[in-house]
Short mmCIF file of C-alpha atoms in Angstrom, two decimals:
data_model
loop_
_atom_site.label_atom_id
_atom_site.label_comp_id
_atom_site.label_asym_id
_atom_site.label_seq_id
_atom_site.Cartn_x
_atom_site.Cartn_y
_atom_site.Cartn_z
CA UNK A 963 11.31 1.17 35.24
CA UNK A 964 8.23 3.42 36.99
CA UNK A 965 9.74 5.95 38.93
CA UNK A 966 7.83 7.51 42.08
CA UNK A 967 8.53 11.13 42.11
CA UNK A 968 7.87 11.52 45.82
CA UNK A 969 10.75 9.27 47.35
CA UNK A 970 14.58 9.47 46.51
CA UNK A 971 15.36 7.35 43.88
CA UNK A 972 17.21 3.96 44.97
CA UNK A 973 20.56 3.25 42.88
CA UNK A 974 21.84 0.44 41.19
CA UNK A 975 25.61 -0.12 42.78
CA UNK A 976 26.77 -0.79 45.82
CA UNK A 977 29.63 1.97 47.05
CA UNK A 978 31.14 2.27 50.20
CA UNK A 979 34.28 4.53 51.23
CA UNK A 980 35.99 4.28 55.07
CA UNK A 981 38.85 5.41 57.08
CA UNK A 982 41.52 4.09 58.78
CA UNK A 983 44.85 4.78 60.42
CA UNK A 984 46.89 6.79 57.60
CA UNK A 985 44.49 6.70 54.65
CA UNK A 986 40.83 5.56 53.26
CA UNK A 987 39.83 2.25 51.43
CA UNK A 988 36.86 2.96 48.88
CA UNK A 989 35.21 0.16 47.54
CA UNK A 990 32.52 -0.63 44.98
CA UNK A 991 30.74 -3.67 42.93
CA UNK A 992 30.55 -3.87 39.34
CA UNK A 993 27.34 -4.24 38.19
CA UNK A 994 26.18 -1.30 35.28
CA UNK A 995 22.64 -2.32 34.99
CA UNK A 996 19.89 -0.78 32.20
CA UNK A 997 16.64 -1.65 33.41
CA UNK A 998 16.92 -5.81 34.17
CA UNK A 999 19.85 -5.98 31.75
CA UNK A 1000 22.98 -5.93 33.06
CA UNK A 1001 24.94 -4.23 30.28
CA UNK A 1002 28.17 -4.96 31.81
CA UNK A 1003 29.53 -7.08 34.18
CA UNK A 1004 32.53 -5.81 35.16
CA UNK A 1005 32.57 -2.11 35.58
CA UNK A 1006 35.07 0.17 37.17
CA UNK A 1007 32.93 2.70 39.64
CA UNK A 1008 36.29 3.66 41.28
CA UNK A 1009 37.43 6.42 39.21
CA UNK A 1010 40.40 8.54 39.76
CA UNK A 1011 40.43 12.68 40.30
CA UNK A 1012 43.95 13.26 41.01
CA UNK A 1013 46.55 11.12 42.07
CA UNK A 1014 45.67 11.53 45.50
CA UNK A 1015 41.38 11.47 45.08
CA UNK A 1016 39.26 8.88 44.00
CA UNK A 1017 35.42 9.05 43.70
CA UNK A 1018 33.33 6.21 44.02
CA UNK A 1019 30.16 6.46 41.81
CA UNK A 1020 26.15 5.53 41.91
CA UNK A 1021 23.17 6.28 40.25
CA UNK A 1022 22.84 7.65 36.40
CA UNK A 1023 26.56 6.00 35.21
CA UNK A 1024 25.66 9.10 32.59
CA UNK A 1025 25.66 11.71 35.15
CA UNK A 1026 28.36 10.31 37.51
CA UNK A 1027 30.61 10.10 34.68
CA UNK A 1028 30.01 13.72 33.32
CA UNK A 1029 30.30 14.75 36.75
CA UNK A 1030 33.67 12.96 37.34
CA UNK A 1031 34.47 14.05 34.38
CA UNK A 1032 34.38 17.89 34.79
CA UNK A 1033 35.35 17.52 38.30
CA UNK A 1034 38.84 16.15 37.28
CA UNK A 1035 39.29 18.99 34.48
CA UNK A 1036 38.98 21.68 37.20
CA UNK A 1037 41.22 20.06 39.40
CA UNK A 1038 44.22 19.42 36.96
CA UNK A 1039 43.91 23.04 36.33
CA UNK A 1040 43.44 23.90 40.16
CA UNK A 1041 46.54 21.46 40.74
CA UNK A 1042 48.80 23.58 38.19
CA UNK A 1043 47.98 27.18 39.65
CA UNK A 1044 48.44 26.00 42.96
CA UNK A 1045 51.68 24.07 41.89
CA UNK A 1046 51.00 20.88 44.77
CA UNK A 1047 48.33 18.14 45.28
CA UNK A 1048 44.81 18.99 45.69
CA UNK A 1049 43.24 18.05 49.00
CA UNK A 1050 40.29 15.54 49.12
CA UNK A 1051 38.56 18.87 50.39
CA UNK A 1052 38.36 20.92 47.39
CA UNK A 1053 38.01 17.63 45.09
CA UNK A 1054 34.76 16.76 46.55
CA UNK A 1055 33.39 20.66 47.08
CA UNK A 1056 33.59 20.80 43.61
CA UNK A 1057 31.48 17.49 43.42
CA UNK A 1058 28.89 19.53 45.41
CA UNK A 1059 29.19 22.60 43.75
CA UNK A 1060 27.83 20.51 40.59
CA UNK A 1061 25.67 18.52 42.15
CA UNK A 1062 23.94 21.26 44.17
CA UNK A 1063 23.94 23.80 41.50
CA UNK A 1064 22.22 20.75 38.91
CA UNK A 1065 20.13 18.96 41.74
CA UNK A 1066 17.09 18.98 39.57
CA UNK A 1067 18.82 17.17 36.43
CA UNK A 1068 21.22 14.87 38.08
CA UNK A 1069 20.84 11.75 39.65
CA UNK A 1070 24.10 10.61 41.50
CA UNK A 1071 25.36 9.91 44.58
CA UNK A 1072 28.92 9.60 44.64
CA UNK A 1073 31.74 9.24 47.45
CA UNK A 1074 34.91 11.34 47.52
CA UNK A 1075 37.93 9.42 49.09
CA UNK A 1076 41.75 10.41 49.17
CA UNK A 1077 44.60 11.36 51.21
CA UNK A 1078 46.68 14.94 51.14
CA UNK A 1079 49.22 16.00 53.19
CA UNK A 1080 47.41 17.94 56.11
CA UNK A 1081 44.47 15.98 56.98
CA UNK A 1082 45.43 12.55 55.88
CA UNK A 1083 42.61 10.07 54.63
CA UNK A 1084 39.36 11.71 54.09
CA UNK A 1085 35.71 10.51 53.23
CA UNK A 1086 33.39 12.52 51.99
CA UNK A 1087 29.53 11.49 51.08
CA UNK A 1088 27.86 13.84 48.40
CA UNK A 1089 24.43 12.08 48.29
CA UNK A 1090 21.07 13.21 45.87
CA UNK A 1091 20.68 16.93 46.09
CA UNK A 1092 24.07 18.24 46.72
CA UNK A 1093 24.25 17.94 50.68
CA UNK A 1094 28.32 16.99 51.54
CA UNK A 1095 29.04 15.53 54.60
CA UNK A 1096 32.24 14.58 55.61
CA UNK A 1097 32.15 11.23 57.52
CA UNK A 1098 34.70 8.61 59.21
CA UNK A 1099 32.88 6.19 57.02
CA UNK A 1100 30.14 6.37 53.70
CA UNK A 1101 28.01 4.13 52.25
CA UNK A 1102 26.10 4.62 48.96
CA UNK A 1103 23.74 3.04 46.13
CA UNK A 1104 21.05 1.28 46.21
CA UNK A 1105 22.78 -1.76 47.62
CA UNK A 1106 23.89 0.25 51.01
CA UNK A 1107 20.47 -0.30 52.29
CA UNK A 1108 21.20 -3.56 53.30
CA UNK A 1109 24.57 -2.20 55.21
CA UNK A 1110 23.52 0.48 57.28
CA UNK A 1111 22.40 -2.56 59.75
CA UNK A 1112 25.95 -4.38 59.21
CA UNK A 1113 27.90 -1.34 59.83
CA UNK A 1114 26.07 0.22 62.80
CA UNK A 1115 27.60 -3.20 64.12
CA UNK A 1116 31.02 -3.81 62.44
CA UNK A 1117 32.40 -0.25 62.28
CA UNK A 1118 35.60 0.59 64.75
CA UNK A 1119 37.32 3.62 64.96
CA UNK A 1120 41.49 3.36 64.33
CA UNK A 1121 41.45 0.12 61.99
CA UNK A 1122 44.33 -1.16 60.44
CA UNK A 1123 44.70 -0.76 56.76
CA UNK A 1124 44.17 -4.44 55.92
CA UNK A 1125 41.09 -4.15 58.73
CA UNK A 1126 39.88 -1.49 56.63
CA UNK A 1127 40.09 -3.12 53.31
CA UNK A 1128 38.55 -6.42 54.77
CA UNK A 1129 35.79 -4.62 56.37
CA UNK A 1130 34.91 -2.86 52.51
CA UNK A 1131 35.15 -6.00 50.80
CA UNK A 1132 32.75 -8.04 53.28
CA UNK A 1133 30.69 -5.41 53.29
CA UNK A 1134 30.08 -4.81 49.41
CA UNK A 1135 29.82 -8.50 49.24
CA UNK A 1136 26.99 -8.89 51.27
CA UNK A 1137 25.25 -6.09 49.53
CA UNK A 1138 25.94 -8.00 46.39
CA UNK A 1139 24.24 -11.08 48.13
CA UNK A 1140 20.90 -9.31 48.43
CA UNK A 1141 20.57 -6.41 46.25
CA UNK A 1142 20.05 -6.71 42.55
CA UNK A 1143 21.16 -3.84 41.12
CA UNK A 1144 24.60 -5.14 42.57
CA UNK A 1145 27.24 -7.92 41.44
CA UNK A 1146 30.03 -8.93 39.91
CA UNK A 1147 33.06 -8.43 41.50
CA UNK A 1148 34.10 -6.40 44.54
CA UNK A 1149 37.12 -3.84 43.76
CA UNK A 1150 39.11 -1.84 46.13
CA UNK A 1151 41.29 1.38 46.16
CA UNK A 1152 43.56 2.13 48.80
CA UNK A 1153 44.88 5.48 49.35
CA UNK A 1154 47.52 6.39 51.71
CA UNK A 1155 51.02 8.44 52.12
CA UNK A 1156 52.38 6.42 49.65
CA UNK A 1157 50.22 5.97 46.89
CA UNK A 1158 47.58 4.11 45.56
CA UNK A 1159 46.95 0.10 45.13
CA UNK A 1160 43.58 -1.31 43.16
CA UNK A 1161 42.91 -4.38 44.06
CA UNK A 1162 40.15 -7.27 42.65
CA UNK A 1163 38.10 -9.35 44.52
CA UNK A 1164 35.83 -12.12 42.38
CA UNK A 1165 33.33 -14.15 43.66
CA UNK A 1166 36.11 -17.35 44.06
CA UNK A 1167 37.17 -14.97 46.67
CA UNK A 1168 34.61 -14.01 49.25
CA UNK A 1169 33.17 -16.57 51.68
CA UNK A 1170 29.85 -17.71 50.82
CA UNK A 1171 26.63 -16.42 52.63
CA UNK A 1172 23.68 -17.93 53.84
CA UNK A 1173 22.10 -20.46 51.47
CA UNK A 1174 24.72 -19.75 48.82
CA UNK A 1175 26.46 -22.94 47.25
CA UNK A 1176 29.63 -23.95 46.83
CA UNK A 1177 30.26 -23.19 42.74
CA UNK A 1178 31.16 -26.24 40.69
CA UNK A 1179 31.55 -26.75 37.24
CA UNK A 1180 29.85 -29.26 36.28
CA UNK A 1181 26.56 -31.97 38.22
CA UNK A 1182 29.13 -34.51 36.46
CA UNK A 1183 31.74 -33.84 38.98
CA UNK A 1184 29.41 -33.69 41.94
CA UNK A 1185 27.76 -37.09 40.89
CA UNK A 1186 31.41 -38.91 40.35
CA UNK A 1187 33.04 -37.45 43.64
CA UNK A 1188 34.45 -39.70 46.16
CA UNK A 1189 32.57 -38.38 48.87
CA UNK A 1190 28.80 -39.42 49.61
CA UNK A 1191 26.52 -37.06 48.74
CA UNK A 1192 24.70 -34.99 51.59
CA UNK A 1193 21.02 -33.18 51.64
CA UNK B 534 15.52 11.83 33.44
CA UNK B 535 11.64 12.91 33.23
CA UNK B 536 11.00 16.33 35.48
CA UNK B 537 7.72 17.92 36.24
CA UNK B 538 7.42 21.23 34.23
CA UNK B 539 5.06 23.91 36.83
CA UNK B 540 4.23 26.61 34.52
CA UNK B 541 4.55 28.50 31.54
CA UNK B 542 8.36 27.26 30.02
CA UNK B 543 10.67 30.01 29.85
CA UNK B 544 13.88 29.75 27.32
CA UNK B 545 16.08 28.30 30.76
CA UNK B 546 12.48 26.43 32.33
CA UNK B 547 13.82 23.75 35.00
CA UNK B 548 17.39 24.50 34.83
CA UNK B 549 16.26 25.78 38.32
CA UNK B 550 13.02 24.67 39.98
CA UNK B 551 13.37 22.66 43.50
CA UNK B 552 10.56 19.75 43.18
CA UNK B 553 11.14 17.75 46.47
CA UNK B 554 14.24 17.20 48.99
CA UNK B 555 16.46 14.66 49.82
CA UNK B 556 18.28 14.87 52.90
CA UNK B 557 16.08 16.50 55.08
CA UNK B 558 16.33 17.40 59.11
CA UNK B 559 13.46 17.60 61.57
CA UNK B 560 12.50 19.85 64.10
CA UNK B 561 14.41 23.16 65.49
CA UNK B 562 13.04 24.23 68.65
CA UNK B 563 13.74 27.48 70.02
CA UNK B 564 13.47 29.68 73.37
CA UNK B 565 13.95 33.16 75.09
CA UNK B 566 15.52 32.30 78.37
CA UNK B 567 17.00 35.33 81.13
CA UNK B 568 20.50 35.78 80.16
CA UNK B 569 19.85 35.43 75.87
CA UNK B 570 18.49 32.72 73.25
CA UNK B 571 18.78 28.10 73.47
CA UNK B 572 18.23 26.38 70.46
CA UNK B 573 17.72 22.67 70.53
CA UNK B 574 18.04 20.13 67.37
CA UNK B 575 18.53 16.56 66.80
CA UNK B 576 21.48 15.54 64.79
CA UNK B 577 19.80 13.69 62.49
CA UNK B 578 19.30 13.49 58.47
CA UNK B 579 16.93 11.50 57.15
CA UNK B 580 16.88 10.22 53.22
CA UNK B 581 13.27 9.71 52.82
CA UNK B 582 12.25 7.00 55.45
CA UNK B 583 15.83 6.03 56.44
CA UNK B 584 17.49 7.86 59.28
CA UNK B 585 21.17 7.94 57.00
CA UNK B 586 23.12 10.26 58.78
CA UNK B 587 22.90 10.23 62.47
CA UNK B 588 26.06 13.37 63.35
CA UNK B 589 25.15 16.32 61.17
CA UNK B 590 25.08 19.98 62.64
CA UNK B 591 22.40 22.01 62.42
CA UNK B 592 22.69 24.97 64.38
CA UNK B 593 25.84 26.82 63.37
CA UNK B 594 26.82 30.40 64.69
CA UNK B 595 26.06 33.16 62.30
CA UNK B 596 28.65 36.30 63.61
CA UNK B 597 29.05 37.00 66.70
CA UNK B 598 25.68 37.33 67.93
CA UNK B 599 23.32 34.73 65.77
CA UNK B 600 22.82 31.20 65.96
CA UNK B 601 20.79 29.80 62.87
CA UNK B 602 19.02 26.28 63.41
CA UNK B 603 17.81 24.54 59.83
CA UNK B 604 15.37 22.08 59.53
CA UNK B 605 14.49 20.97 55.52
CA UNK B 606 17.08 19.87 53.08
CA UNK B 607 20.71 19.82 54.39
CA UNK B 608 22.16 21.00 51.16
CA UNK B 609 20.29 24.03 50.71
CA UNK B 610 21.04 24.57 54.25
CA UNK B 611 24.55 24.20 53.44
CA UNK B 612 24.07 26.77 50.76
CA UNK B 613 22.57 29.33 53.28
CA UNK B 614 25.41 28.99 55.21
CA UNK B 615 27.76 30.12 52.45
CA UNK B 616 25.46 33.10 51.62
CA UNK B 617 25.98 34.09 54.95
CA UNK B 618 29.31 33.65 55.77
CA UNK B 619 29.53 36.22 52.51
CA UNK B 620 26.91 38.45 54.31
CA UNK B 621 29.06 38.59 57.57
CA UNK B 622 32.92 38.65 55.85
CA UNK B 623 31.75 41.82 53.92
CA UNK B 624 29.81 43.12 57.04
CA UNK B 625 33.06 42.82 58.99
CA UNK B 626 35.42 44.09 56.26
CA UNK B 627 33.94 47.42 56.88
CA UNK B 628 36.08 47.31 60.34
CA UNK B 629 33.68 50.29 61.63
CA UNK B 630 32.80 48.52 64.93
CA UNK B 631 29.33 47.47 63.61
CA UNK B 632 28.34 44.00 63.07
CA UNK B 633 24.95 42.66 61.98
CA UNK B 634 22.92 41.54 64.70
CA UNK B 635 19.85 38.76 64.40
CA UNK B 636 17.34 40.90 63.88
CA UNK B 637 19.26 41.86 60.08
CA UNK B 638 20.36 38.63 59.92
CA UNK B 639 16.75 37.07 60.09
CA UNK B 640 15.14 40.29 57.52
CA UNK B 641 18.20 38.94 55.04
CA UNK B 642 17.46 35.30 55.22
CA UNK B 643 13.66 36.36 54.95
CA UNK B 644 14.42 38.19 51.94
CA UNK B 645 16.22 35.45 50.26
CA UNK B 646 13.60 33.00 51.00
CA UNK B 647 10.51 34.87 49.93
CA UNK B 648 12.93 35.95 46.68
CA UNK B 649 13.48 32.20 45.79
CA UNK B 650 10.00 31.44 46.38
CA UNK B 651 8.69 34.19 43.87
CA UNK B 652 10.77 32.33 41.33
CA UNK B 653 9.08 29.05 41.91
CA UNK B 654 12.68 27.61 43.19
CA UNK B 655 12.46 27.35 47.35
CA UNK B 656 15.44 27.01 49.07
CA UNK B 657 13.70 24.06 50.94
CA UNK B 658 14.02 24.18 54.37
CA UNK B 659 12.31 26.04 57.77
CA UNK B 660 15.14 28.50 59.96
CA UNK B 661 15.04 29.60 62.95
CA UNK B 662 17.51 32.06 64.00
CA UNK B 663 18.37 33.94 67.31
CA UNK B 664 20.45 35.83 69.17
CA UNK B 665 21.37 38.90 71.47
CA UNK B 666 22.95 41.85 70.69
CA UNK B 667 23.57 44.94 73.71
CA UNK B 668 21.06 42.80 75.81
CA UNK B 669 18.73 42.74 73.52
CA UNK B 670 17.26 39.18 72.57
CA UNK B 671 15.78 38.04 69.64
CA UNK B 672 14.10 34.90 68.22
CA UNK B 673 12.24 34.75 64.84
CA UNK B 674 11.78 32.24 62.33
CA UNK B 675 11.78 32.41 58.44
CA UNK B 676 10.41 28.99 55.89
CA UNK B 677 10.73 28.23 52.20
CA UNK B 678 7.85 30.36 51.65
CA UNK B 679 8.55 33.32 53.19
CA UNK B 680 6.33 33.37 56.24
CA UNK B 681 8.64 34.82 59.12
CA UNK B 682 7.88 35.97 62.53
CA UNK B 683 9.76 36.50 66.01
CA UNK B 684 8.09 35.44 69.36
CA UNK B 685 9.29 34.08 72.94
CA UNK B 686 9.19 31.06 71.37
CA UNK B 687 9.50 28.90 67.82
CA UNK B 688 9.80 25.56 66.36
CA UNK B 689 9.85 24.15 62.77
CA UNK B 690 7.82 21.35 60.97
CA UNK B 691 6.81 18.99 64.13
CA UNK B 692 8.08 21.38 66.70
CA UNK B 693 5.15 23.26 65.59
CA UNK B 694 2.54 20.87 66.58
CA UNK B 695 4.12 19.12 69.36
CA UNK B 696 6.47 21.63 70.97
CA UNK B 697 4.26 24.98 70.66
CA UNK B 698 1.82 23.85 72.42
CA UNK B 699 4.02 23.12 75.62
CA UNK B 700 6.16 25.98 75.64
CA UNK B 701 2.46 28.65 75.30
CA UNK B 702 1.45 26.55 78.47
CA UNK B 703 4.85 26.31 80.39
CA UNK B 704 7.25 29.44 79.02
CA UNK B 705 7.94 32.01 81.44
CA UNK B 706 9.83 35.40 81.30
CA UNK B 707 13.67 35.64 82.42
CA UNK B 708 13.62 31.62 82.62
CA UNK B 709 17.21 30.73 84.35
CA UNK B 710 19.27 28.46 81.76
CA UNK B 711 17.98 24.95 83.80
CA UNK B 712 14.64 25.65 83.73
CA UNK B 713 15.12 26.40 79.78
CA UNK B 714 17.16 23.62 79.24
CA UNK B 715 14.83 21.39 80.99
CA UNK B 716 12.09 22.65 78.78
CA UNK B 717 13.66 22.49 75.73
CA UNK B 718 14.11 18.87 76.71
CA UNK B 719 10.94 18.29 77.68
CA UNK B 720 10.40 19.28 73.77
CA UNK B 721 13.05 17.02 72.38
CA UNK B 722 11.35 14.35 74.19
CA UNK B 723 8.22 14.50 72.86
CA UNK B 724 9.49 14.86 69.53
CA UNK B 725 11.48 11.48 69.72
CA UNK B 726 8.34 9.44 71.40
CA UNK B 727 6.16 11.13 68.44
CA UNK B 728 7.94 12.56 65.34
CA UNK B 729 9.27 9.62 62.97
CA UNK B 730 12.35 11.45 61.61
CA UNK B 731 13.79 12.12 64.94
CA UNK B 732 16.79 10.27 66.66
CA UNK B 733 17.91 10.11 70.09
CA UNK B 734 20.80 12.46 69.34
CA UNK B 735 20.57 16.10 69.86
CA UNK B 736 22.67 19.17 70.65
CA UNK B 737 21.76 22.57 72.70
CA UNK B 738 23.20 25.42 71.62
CA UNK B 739 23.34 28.70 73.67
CA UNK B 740 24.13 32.50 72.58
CA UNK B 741 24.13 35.07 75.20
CA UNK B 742 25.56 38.77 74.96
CA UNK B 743 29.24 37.29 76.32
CA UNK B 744 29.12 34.36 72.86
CA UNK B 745 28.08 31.32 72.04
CA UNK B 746 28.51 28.04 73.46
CA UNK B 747 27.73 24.52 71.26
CA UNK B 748 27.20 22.03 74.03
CA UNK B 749 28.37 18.07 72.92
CA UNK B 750 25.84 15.90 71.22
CA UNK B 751 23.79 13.92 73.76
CA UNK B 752 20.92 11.43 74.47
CA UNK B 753 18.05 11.33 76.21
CA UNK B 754 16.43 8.55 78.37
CA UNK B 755 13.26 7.42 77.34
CA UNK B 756 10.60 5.99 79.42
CA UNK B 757 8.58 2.32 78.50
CA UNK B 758 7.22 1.37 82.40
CA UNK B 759 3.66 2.36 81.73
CA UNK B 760 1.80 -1.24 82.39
CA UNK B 761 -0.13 -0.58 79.54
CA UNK B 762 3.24 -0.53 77.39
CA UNK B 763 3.87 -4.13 78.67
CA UNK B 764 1.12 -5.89 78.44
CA UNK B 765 -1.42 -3.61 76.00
CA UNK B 766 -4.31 -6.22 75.84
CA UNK B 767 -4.42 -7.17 79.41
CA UNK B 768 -7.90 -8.41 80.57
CA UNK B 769 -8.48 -8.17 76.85
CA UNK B 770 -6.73 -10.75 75.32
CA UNK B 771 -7.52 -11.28 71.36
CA UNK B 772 -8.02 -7.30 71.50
CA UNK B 773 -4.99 -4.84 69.73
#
């Protein structure tokens, strides 16, 4: 792949992390892609800091991992000196600090999500470069280009949980649709008060977009169905 | 990951050398007005061409008598910010009665910038900072490579070109706050007709000798009715 040094580097994935009423839903697809291979097909990009803080991860699957990596050594050390949960806060100001500090070898953009005991849910977007900004909702990868558009519309403040998780898994979807350095399936994390569910979406599962087909498994079955056939 | 090597490589070459930005801001525009200093900024941070995050701060209050407006990559802003916050705890921790106005707040900043800049590793972004202290205001501006000066009034990036030009024409001593903030606005306009990276969000902030006040994000109305706008080609048709 030819990179152009001059303009931020797109990302394969498809991330996106957002709030609602007593926690966060992050959400991700599953595609791991080298070059036009896609070297696996079912990837986890949700990956767990504490029990409280996820990260959702895009770009170099190298770097994001290394990065989650260290981040969740210093905070199982951080969680024993301070003897309670960490908050999403320091999880994903330690993202930055290695992110800023390594700006000019990394290439990640990842997505802190989680819930502690003061603030509640909490997003927070740590894009290329090291910038954090927390934010009711975050989208990332190279997918979330074709979301900004769909979220600028869809997006409501004080969602229900299952209006959250809905919302993420449409939303990844249709990246998934049109971007491809996305695919596979769509998975969720919910994190609230009371803990953490994962949850799996295939492609049986989402409602199909425009000019996408019904899947079948065979012509055979088509061509010796009851019905007439339509154009 | 391939990098761009400047120089002569030292043991540690590009464990440190900024190349290019990411999440960038646009213009800061700044102004002496009668009773201390208004800066004006969009809330806006653009990723290359896309206009990603449409809510982000950037003036912040520096003490208790400097505001600091960034334009240039947000996360070396952010970084700024810390350094400062360091600058000002240990300032205060003296508890002698002293705190460090703008004008040793700007000389500091300029110092770290032209510093980073002799090492080839910019902290990439264009500041303005001003502020009053025992009535007396102050407005410079300091960039990634170390050029800094103070005047009546500054801008960064397209502020420069398109803001300048109006405030030297329509700037006036002891200018009450409406007449500033209509100014300033005047700016901000022409910045959103003209400058690509702007959005119609934008937030005023104010520091006099009694504090500083952060006025809520707000939009301006722009104007299309120019006949021209509606029908360009009129009495010219087949023409662009």
């Amino acid at each position: 792949m030819d990179l152009n040094f001059n303009a931020p580097h797109s990302m394969g994935t498809t991330i996106v992390g957002v709030t609602y009423n007593g926690g966060v839903v992050l959400g991700a697809d599953s595609r791991t892609s080298t070059g036009v291979y896609v070297a696996n097909r079912a990837s986890d990009k949700i990956t767990q800091l504490t029990d409280n803080v996820y990260v959702c991860r895009s770009g170099s699957a190298a770097d994001s991992q290394i990065v989650s990596d260290y981040v969740r050594y210093f905070l199982h050390q951080h969680t024993i000196q301070l003897g309670q949960p960490a908050t999403v806060k320091v999880a994903a100001n330690l993202i930055r600090l290695l992110s800023y500090s390594n700006k000019n070898m990394l290439e990640t953009g990842l997505i802190v999500g989680g819930w502690d005991k003061y603030v509640g849910g909490k997003i927070y977007s740590v894009p290329l470069g090291g910038t954090i900004l927390e934010q009711p909702f975050a989208i990332g990868g190279s997918g979330s280009a074709y979301l900004y558009g769909f979220f600028d519309q869809a997006w409501k403040e004080g969602m229900t949980k299952d209006e959250a998780e809905k919302l993420v898994v449409k939303a990844v979807s249709l990246a998934i649709a049109r971007d491809g350095a996305s695919g596979g399936v769509v998975r969720t994390v919910i994190i609230d008060s009371e803990g953490v569910t994962r949850n799996f979406y295939p492609g049986e599962t989402h409602p199909l977009w425009h000019e996408e087909l019904e899947p079948t498994t065979s012509l055979l079955d088509i061509l010796s169905a009851p019905e007439p056939m339509n154009t | 990951m391939t990098s761009v090597q400047g120089l002569v490589a030292s043991p540690d070459a590009d464990s440190q050398r900024t190349l290019y930005p990411y999440v960038t801001g646009t213009s800061v525009v700044g102004v002496k007005y009668k009773d201390g200093i208004l800066l004006a900024a969009d809330t806006g941070a653009s990723y290359g061409s896309t206009l990603r995050y449409k809510s982000v701060e950037r003036i912040k209050a520096i003490g208790k008598h400097s505001l600091l407006g960034a334009s240039g990559e947000i996360s070396d802003f952010q970084e700024i910010l810390r350094y400062l916050d360091e600058l000002i705890i240990y300032d205060d921790m003296w508890d002698d009665g002293n705190s460090l106005g703008p004008k040793e707040v700007h000389n500091y900043l300029n110092r770290v910038m032209y510093n980073r800049r002799n090492k080839f590793n910019p902290l990439w972004n264009s500041l303005v900072l001003g502020g009053v202290k025992n009535g007396e205001k102050y407005l410079g501006t300091v960039n990634m490579i170390g050029v800094h000066y103070e005047d009546n009034h500054v801008a960064t990036g397209f502020g420069n070109h398109l803001a300048r030009p109006i405030l030297r024409d329509e700037w006036k001593e002891d200018m009450s706050f409406e007449d500033a903030v209509k100014l300033l606005e005047k700016c901000m306009l022409v910045l959103l007709y003209r400058d690509r990276s702007a959005i119609n969000k934008m937030q005023i902030a104010k520091i006099t000798d009694e504090g500083t006040t952060f006025y809520p994000a707000y939009s301006l109305k722009t104007f299309w009715g120019f006949s021209s706008f509606a029908n360009p080609t009129k009495g010219a048709e087949g023409s662009w």
